[in-house]
Short mmCIF file of C-alpha atoms in Angstrom, two decimals:
data_model
loop_
_atom_site.label_atom_id
_atom_site.label_comp_id
_atom_site.label_asym_id
_atom_site.label_seq_id
_atom_site.Cartn_x
_atom_site.Cartn_y
_atom_site.Cartn_z
CA MET A 66 18.37 -31.47 -4.33
CA LYS A 67 19.99 -32.85 -7.43
CA GLY A 68 19.65 -30.91 -10.68
CA HIS A 69 18.47 -32.54 -13.84
CA SER A 70 21.33 -33.29 -16.24
CA GLN A 71 20.84 -31.82 -19.74
CA LYS A 72 22.54 -33.41 -22.69
CA GLY A 73 22.87 -31.60 -26.03
CA PHE A 74 24.39 -32.57 -29.35
CA SER A 75 28.13 -32.58 -29.73
CA LEU A 76 29.86 -30.65 -32.52
CA ILE A 77 30.76 -33.90 -34.29
CA GLU A 78 27.12 -35.06 -34.23
CA ILE A 79 25.96 -31.73 -35.71
CA LEU A 80 28.59 -31.89 -38.47
CA VAL A 81 27.65 -35.47 -39.34
CA ALA A 82 23.96 -34.52 -39.53
CA MET A 83 24.75 -31.56 -41.80
CA ALA A 84 26.85 -33.77 -44.06
CA LEU A 85 24.01 -36.31 -44.37
CA VAL A 86 21.51 -33.56 -45.24
CA SER A 87 23.90 -32.21 -47.90
CA ILE A 88 24.31 -35.65 -49.45
CA ILE A 89 20.54 -36.20 -49.56
CA LEU A 90 20.00 -32.79 -51.19
CA LEU A 91 22.77 -33.46 -53.68
CA ILE A 92 21.19 -36.77 -54.70
CA ALA A 93 17.75 -35.18 -54.97
CA VAL A 94 18.62 -32.06 -57.00
CA GLY A 95 22.26 -32.47 -57.95
CA THR A 96 21.82 -32.77 -61.73
CA ASP A 97 19.30 -29.91 -62.04
CA PHE A 98 21.40 -27.64 -59.86
CA SER A 99 24.55 -28.40 -61.84
CA ASP A 100 22.81 -27.77 -65.18
CA ARG A 101 21.33 -24.45 -64.04
CA LYS A 102 24.69 -23.33 -62.65
CA SER A 103 26.44 -24.12 -65.95
CA LEU A 104 23.65 -22.42 -67.88
CA ASP A 105 23.84 -19.27 -65.76
CA GLN A 106 27.62 -19.11 -66.15
CA ILE A 107 27.30 -19.22 -69.95
CA LEU A 108 24.50 -16.64 -69.96
CA ASP A 109 26.59 -14.33 -67.76
CA LYS A 110 29.55 -14.64 -70.14
CA TYR A 111 27.46 -13.99 -73.26
CA GLU A 112 25.82 -10.97 -71.64
CA ARG A 113 29.28 -9.55 -70.93
CA VAL A 114 30.46 -10.03 -74.51
CA ILE A 115 27.25 -8.44 -75.87
CA ARG A 116 27.86 -5.32 -73.78
CA PHE A 117 31.54 -5.34 -74.66
CA SER A 118 30.69 -5.60 -78.40
CA SER A 119 28.34 -2.63 -78.20
CA ASP A 120 31.01 -0.50 -76.47
CA GLU A 121 33.70 -1.66 -78.90
CA ALA A 122 31.65 -0.65 -81.96
CA ILE A 123 31.26 2.87 -80.54
CA LEU A 124 34.93 3.18 -79.54
CA LYS A 125 36.25 1.90 -82.89
CA ASN A 126 33.55 3.75 -84.83
CA ASN A 127 33.17 0.55 -86.86
CA PHE A 128 30.91 -2.46 -87.22
CA VAL A 129 31.49 -5.23 -84.68
CA ARG A 130 29.90 -8.66 -84.99
CA MET A 131 29.49 -11.76 -82.88
CA ASN A 132 30.02 -14.93 -84.89
CA LEU A 133 28.07 -17.89 -83.54
CA ASN A 134 29.15 -21.30 -84.80
CA ILE A 135 26.15 -23.52 -84.08
CA ASP A 136 27.33 -26.80 -85.66
CA LYS A 137 27.96 -29.39 -82.95
CA ASP A 138 30.36 -31.40 -85.14
CA ASP A 139 32.55 -28.35 -85.63
CA GLY A 140 32.53 -27.50 -81.92
CA GLN A 141 30.08 -24.79 -80.94
CA HIS A 142 31.95 -21.59 -80.30
CA LEU A 143 31.89 -17.80 -80.37
CA SER A 144 34.21 -15.30 -82.03
CA LEU A 145 34.24 -11.51 -82.11
CA GLU A 146 35.34 -9.36 -85.08
CA TYR A 147 35.39 -5.72 -86.17
CA SER A 148 35.28 -4.27 -89.69
CA ASP A 149 38.36 -2.68 -91.24
CA ASP A 150 36.21 -1.25 -94.04
CA LYS A 151 34.63 2.14 -93.33
CA ASN A 152 32.28 1.58 -96.30
CA PHE A 153 31.13 -1.86 -95.21
CA VAL A 154 27.48 -2.64 -95.99
CA ILE A 155 25.67 -5.71 -94.63
CA ASP A 156 24.52 -8.11 -97.35
CA LEU A 157 20.89 -8.66 -96.33
CA GLU A 158 20.42 -11.51 -98.80
CA LEU A 159 23.37 -13.29 -97.26
CA ALA A 160 22.10 -12.69 -93.72
CA ARG A 161 18.62 -13.97 -94.58
CA ARG A 162 19.61 -17.39 -95.80
CA GLU A 163 17.01 -20.13 -95.83
CA SER A 164 17.11 -22.75 -93.08
CA SER A 165 17.37 -25.41 -95.80
CA GLU A 166 19.31 -24.75 -99.01
CA SER A 167 20.58 -26.69 -102.02
CA ASP A 168 24.25 -27.58 -102.41
CA SER A 169 24.67 -24.98 -105.17
CA ASP A 170 23.03 -22.26 -103.04
CA LYS A 171 25.24 -23.22 -100.11
CA GLU A 172 28.34 -23.03 -102.30
CA LEU A 173 27.36 -19.58 -103.59
CA ARG A 174 26.60 -18.36 -100.07
CA GLU A 175 29.97 -19.56 -98.79
CA GLU A 176 31.73 -17.65 -101.59
CA LYS A 177 29.87 -14.47 -100.65
CA GLU A 178 30.65 -15.05 -96.97
CA LYS A 179 34.32 -15.41 -97.80
CA GLU A 180 34.27 -12.06 -99.58
CA GLN A 181 32.39 -10.38 -96.73
CA ASN A 182 34.66 -11.92 -94.09
CA SER A 183 37.67 -10.23 -95.71
CA SER A 184 36.34 -6.93 -94.30
CA PHE A 185 36.66 -8.19 -90.71
CA SER A 186 39.49 -8.87 -88.26
CA ASN A 187 39.46 -10.53 -84.86
CA VAL A 188 39.05 -8.26 -81.84
CA PRO A 189 42.45 -8.75 -80.14
CA GLU A 190 41.13 -8.34 -76.57
CA PHE A 191 38.68 -11.22 -77.01
CA GLU A 192 39.64 -14.74 -75.88
CA ALA A 193 37.35 -17.26 -77.61
CA GLU A 194 38.47 -20.10 -75.31
CA ASP A 195 36.77 -18.38 -72.38
CA PHE A 196 33.38 -18.90 -74.05
CA GLU A 197 33.49 -22.62 -74.82
CA LEU A 198 30.31 -24.40 -73.77
CA PRO A 199 30.37 -27.03 -71.01
CA GLY A 200 29.19 -30.51 -71.92
CA ASN A 201 25.75 -30.09 -70.32
CA VAL A 202 24.83 -26.90 -72.26
CA VAL A 203 23.98 -26.71 -75.97
CA LEU A 204 23.65 -23.65 -78.22
CA LEU A 205 20.38 -24.26 -80.08
CA GLY A 206 20.67 -21.27 -82.38
CA SER A 207 20.06 -17.59 -82.90
CA GLY A 208 17.69 -15.31 -84.76
CA SER A 209 17.68 -11.58 -85.45
CA GLU A 210 15.89 -8.86 -87.36
CA LEU A 211 18.48 -9.41 -90.09
CA THR A 212 18.09 -13.16 -90.46
CA GLU A 213 14.29 -13.02 -90.01
CA ASN A 214 14.34 -16.67 -88.94
CA PHE A 215 15.89 -18.94 -86.35
CA ILE A 216 19.26 -20.30 -87.52
CA THR A 217 20.06 -23.75 -86.10
CA SER A 218 23.09 -24.77 -88.19
CA GLY A 219 26.26 -23.30 -89.66
CA LYS A 220 27.28 -19.80 -88.63
CA THR A 221 25.25 -16.70 -87.98
CA GLN A 222 26.11 -13.17 -86.89
CA ILE A 223 24.79 -10.44 -84.61
CA TYR A 224 25.91 -6.95 -85.63
CA PHE A 225 26.72 -3.96 -83.43
CA TYR A 226 26.80 -0.50 -85.01
CA PRO A 227 28.97 2.61 -84.43
CA ASN A 228 25.92 4.65 -83.37
CA GLY A 229 25.29 2.29 -80.43
CA GLN A 230 22.48 0.34 -82.10
CA LYS A 231 22.58 -3.44 -82.38
CA ASP A 232 20.49 -6.14 -84.04
CA ALA A 233 17.34 -7.06 -82.16
CA SER A 234 18.32 -10.66 -81.51
CA ILE A 235 17.74 -13.79 -79.53
CA ILE A 236 20.25 -16.50 -78.55
CA ILE A 237 18.87 -19.75 -77.17
CA PHE A 238 20.64 -22.39 -75.10
CA ALA A 239 19.39 -25.69 -73.67
CA THR A 240 20.20 -28.24 -70.99
CA SER A 241 18.49 -31.58 -70.44
CA ASP A 242 15.50 -30.00 -68.71
CA GLU A 243 15.14 -26.34 -69.76
CA LEU A 244 15.75 -23.68 -72.37
CA ALA A 245 17.26 -20.28 -71.64
CA THR A 246 17.13 -17.22 -73.88
CA LEU A 247 19.09 -14.00 -74.10
CA GLU A 248 16.90 -11.40 -75.78
CA ILE A 249 18.79 -8.33 -77.01
CA GLU A 250 17.05 -4.99 -77.47
CA PRO A 251 18.35 -2.83 -80.35
CA PHE A 252 18.44 0.65 -78.79
CA ARG A 253 18.78 0.09 -75.04
CA ARG A 254 21.49 -1.64 -73.03
CA VAL A 255 18.97 -4.26 -71.99
CA ILE A 256 19.40 -8.01 -72.26
CA ASN A 257 16.39 -9.96 -71.10
CA ARG A 258 16.93 -13.47 -69.72
CA ARG A 259 14.15 -16.05 -69.80
CA TYR A 260 13.98 -19.70 -68.66
CA ILE A 261 11.54 -22.23 -70.12
CA LYS A 262 11.11 -25.56 -68.36
CA ILE A 263 10.71 -28.74 -70.38
CA PRO A 264 7.80 -30.86 -69.03
CA GLU A 265 8.97 -33.76 -66.87
CA ASP A 266 6.49 -36.12 -68.54
CA PHE A 267 7.70 -35.31 -72.07
CA ASN A 268 8.35 -38.54 -74.01
CA GLY A 269 8.61 -37.46 -77.67
CA GLU A 270 11.57 -36.55 -79.88
CA PHE A 271 13.51 -34.32 -77.50
CA GLU A 272 15.65 -32.45 -80.04
CA GLU A 273 12.69 -31.67 -82.31
CA TYR A 274 10.68 -30.48 -79.30
CA ILE A 275 13.25 -28.02 -78.00
CA ILE A 276 14.03 -26.67 -81.50
CA GLU A 277 10.31 -26.06 -82.06
CA LYS A 278 10.07 -24.25 -78.72
CA ALA A 279 13.11 -22.15 -79.61
CA LYS A 280 11.71 -21.24 -83.04
CA LYS A 281 8.40 -20.16 -81.52
CA ARG A 282 10.17 -17.89 -79.06
CA CYS A 283 12.27 -16.42 -81.88
CA ASP A 284 9.19 -15.81 -84.05
CA LYS A 285 7.41 -14.09 -81.20
CA LEU A 286 10.33 -11.84 -80.37
CA ILE A 287 11.89 -11.07 -83.76
CA VAL A 288 9.51 -11.79 -86.60
CA GLY A 289 6.41 -10.61 -84.77
CA VAL A 290 4.33 -13.66 -85.59
CA THR A 291 1.54 -14.24 -83.06
CA VAL A 292 2.07 -17.60 -81.40
CA ASP A 293 0.76 -19.30 -78.28
CA GLU A 294 2.71 -18.88 -75.09
CA LEU A 295 5.54 -21.38 -74.94
CA GLY A 296 4.14 -23.06 -71.85
CA GLN A 297 0.93 -24.00 -73.65
#
């Protein structure tokens, strides 16, 4: 009695099938996956520098601040500084600049910033090049309890204090299809991460839309203004 012959798939056939599936998946979700991966890498890096800044302020027994340069034309970047002045006091008026200001007000603010900046030096262990944004991620801005609004241009700072406290703050990034926030609590070593999808059927002014979403999230977290949930 002859046995029935059984034929399975060869290793080459299995590998070819797996390659085809991978290509199909890459075509279907490649852009979204790439954007989320880049976004997560930046969020991971910023979380590390936030924790490092908090530790550095305690170790140096001095103010430490994150400088966020938000202007796209100037190349969005991050720097980290500590104060050499034991008597340094934050200029609240300077921190709470208006989102729109006259040329004379801007000139006066820049003079005050120059004077304040003289109290700070770069943290030598920090490499700014490691925190450059990839082309598919944008820094929308930042807001804190000091600024009391969402800053979307120029430079803004987040301060870390020798007693371990830090500014209650929010930093918001965006890709082509979602926002991501890092929300910093002042007294605990907690950094909350939140993702906000942009509707697929959105057809308005994209930049205005995402800035408005970012401002609403900042108001809700920092200023305490009651707003609708961002998804509504």
